[in-house]
PDB file of C-alpha atoms in Angstrom:
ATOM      1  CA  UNK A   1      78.115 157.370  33.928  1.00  0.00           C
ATOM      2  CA  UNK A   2      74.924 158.850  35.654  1.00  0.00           C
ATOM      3  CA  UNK A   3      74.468 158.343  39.398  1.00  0.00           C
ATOM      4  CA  UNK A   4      71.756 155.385  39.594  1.00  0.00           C
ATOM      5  CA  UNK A   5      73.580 153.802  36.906  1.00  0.00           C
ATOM      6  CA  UNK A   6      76.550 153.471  39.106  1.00  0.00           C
ATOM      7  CA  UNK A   7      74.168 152.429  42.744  1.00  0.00           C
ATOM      8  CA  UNK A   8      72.656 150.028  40.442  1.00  0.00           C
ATOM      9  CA  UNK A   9      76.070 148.170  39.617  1.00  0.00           C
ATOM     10  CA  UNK A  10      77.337 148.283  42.864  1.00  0.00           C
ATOM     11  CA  UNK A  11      74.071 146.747  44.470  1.00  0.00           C
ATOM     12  CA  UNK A  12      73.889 144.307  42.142  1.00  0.00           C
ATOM     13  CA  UNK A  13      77.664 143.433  42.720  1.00  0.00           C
ATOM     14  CA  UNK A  14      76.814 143.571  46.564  1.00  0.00           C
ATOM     15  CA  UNK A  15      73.992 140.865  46.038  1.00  0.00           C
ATOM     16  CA  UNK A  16      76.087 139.052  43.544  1.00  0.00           C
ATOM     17  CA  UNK A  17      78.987 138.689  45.921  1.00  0.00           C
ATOM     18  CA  UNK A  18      76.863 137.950  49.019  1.00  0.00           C
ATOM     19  CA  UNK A  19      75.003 134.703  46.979  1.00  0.00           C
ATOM     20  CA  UNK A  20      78.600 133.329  46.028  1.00  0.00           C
ATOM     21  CA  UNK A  21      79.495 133.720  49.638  1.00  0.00           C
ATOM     22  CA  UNK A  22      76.805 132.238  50.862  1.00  0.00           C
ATOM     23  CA  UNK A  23      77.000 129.300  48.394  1.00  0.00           C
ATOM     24  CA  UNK A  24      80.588 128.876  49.255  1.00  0.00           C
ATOM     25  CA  UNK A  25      80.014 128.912  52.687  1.00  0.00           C
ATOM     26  CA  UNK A  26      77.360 126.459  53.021  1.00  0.00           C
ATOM     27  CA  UNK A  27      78.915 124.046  50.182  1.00  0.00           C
ATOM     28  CA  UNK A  28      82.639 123.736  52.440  1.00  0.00           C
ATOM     29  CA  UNK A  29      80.749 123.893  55.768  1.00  0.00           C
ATOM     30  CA  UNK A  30      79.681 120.529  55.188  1.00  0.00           C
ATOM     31  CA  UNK A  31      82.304 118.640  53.464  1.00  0.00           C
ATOM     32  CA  UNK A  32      85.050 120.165  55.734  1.00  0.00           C
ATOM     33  CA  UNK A  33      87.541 117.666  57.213  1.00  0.00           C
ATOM     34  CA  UNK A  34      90.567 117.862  59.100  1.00  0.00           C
ATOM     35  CA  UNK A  35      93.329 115.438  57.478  1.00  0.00           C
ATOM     36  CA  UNK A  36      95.433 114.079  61.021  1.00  0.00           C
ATOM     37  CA  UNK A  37      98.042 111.333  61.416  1.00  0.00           C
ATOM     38  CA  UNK A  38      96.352 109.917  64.565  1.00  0.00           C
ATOM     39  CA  UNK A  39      99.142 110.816  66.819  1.00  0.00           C
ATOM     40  CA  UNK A  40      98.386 114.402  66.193  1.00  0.00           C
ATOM     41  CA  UNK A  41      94.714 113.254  67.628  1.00  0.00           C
ATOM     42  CA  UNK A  42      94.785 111.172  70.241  1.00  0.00           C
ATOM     43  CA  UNK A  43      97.528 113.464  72.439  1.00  0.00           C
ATOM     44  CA  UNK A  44      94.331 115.429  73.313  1.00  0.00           C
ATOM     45  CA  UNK A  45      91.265 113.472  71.444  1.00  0.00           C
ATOM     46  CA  UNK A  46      88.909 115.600  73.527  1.00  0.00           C
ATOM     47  CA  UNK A  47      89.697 118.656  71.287  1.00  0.00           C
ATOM     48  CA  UNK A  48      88.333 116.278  68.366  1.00  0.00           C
ATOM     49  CA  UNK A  49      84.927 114.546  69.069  1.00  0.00           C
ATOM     50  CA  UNK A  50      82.278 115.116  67.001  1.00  0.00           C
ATOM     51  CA  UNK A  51      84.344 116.961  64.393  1.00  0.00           C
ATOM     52  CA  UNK A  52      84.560 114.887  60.891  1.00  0.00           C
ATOM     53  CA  UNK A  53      88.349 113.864  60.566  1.00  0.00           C
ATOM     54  CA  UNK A  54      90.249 111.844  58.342  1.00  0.00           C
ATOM     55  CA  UNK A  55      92.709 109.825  60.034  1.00  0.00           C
ATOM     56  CA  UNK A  56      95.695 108.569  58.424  1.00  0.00           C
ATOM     57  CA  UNK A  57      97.743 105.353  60.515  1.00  0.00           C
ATOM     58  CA  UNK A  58      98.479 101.736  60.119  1.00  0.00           C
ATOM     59  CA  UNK A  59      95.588  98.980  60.277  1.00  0.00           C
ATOM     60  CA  UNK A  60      95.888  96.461  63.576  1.00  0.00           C
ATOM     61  CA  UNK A  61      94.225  93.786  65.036  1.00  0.00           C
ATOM     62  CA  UNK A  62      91.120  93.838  61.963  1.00  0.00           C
ATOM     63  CA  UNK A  63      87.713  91.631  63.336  1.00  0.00           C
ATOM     64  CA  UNK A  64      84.939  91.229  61.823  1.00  0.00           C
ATOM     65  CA  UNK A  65      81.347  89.761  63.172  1.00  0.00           C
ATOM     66  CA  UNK A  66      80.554  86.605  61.754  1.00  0.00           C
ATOM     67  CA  UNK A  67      78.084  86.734  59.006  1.00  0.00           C
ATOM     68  CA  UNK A  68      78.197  90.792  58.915  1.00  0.00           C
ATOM     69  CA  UNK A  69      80.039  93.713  57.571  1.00  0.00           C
ATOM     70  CA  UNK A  70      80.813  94.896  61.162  1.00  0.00           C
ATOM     71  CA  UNK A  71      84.567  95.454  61.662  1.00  0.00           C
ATOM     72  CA  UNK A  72      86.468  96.686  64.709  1.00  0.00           C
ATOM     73  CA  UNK A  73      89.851  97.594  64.449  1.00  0.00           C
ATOM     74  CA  UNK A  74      92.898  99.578  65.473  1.00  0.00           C
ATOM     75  CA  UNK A  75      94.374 102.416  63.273  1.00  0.00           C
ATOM     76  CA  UNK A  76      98.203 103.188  64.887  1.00  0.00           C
ATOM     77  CA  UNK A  77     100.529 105.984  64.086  1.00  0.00           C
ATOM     78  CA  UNK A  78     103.181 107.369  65.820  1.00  0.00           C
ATOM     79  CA  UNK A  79     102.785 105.414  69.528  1.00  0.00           C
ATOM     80  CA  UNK A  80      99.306 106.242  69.296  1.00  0.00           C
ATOM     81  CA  UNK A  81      96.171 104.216  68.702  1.00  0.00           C
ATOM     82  CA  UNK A  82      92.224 104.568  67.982  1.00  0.00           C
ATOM     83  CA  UNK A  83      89.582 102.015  67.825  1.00  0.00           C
ATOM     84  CA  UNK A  84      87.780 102.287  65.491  1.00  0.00           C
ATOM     85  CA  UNK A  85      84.391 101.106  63.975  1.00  0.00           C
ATOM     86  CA  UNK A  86      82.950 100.351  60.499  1.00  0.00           C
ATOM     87  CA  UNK A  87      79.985  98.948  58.721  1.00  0.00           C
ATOM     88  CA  UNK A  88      80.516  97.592  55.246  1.00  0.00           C
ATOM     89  CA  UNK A  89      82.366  96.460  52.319  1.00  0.00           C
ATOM     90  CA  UNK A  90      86.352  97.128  52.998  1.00  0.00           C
ATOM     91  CA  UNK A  91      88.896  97.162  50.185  1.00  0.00           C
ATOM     92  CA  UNK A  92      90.655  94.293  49.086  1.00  0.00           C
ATOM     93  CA  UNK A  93      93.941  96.287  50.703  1.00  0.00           C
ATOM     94  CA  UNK A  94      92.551  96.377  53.677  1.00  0.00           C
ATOM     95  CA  UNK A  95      94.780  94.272  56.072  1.00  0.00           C
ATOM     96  CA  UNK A  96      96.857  94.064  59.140  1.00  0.00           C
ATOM     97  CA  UNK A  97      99.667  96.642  58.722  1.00  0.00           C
ATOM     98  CA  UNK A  98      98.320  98.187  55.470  1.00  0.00           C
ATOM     99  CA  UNK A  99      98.490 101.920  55.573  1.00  0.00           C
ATOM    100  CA  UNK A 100      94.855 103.912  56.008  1.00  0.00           C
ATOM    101  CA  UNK A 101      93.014 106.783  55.707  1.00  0.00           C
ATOM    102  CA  UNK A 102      89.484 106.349  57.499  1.00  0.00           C
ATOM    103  CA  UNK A 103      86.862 109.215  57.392  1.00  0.00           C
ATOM    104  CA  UNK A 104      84.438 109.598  60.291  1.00  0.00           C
ATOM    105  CA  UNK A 105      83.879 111.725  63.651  1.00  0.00           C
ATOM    106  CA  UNK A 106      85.792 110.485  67.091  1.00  0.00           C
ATOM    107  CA  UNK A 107      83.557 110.085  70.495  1.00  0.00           C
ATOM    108  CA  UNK A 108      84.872 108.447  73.712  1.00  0.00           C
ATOM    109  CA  UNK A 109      84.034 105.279  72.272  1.00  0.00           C
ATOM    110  CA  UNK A 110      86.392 105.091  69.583  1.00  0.00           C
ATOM    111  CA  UNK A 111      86.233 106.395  66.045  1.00  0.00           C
ATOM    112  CA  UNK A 112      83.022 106.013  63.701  1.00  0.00           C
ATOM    113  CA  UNK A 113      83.864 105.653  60.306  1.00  0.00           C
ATOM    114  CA  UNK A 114      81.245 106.727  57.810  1.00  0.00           C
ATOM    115  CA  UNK A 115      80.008 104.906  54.928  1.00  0.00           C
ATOM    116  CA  UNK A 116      82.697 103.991  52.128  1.00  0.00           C
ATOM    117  CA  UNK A 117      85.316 106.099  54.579  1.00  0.00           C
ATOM    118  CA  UNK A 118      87.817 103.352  54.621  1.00  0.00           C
ATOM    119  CA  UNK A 119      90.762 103.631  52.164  1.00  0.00           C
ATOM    120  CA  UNK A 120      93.800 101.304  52.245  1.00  0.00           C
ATOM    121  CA  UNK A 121      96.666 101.050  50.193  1.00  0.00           C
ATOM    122  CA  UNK A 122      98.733  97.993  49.729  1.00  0.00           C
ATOM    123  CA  UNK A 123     102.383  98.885  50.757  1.00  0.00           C
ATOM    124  CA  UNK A 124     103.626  96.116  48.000  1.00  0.00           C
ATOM    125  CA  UNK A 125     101.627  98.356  45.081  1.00  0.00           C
ATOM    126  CA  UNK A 126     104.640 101.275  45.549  1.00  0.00           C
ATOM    127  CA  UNK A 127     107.437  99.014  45.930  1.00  0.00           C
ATOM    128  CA  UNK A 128     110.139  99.401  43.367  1.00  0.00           C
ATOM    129  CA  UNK A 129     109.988  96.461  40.954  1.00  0.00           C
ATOM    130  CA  UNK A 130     112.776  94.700  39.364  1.00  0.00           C
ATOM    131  CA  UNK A 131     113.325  92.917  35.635  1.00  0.00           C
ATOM    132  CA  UNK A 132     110.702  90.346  35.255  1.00  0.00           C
ATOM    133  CA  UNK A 133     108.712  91.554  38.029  1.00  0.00           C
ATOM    134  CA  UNK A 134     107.451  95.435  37.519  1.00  0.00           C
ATOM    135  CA  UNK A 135     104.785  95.941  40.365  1.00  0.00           C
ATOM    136  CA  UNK A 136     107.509  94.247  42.909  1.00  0.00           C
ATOM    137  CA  UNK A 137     105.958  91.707  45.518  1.00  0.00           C
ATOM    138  CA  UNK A 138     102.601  90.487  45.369  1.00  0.00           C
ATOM    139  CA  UNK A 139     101.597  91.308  48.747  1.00  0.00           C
ATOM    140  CA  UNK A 140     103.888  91.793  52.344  1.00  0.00           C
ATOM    141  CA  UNK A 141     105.117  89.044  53.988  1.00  0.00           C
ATOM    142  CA  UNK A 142     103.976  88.383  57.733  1.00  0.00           C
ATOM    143  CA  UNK A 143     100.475  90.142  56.928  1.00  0.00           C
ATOM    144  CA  UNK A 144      98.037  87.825  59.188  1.00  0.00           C
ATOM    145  CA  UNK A 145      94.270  87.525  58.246  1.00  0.00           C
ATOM    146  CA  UNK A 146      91.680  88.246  60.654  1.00  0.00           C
ATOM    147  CA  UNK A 147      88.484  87.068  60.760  1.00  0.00           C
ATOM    148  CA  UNK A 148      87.528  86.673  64.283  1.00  0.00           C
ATOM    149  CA  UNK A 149      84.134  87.812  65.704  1.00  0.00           C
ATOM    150  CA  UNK A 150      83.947  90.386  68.211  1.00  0.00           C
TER     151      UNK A 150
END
């Protein structure tokens, strides 16, 4: 193998590795999130504003605005708690006590979640089901609908 020959495969390997680097970079710098029970947060929630989080807890005290998408509500894990904020259409899981995973940035204000970041699971859906009744209970008992305005 004669000398350019050679230069020219390593450049071109330099340049080729240097592109997929660069595409990497700039395709996990933006969808980067840090998955965090909120306890894990909110023992120092300073260290965590503005950085795009998804935060795993229990739903509490759920309002919603009358006539409006606009929810406030609590997200609990561990003795700790966030308010947090949303705009739009929640999942039919979402409840008082159901277990979350919201996606959004936390400010002194509370937690934003972003658009379509709300994801509840319906604690009834993984219960062990008996004969004549696979999928176990239809829902949990003592979960209380909220519907008050702000």
């Amino acid at each position: 193998m004669s000398g350019s020959k050679t230069v020219k495969i390593a450049i071109s390997t330099l340049v080729l590795g240097l592109a997929f680097s660069a595409m990497l970079y700039s395709s996990l710098s933006e969808d980067t999130q840090y998955y965090k029970h909120v306890n894990e947060v909110m023992t120092q929630p300073a260290n965590w504003y503005g950085k795009r989080l998804q935060l795993h807890g229990h739903a509490s005290d759920i309002r919603r605005k009358p006539d409006s998408l606009d929810y406030r509500f609590d997200v609990a894990y561990g003795g700790q708690v966030v308010r947090a904020n949303y705009t739009g259409i929640v999942p039919d899981t979402f409840k008082d006590g159901s277990e979350v995973v919201v996606k959004g940035t936390l400010g002194p204000e509370g937690f934003v979640v972003e658009p379509n970041g709300v994801m509840a699971k319906c604690p009834s859906k993984y219960e062990a089901g008996s004969p004549g009744n696979p999928g176990g209970a239809s829902h949990p008992a003592g979960v209380k609908q909220t519907s008050a305005a702000n």
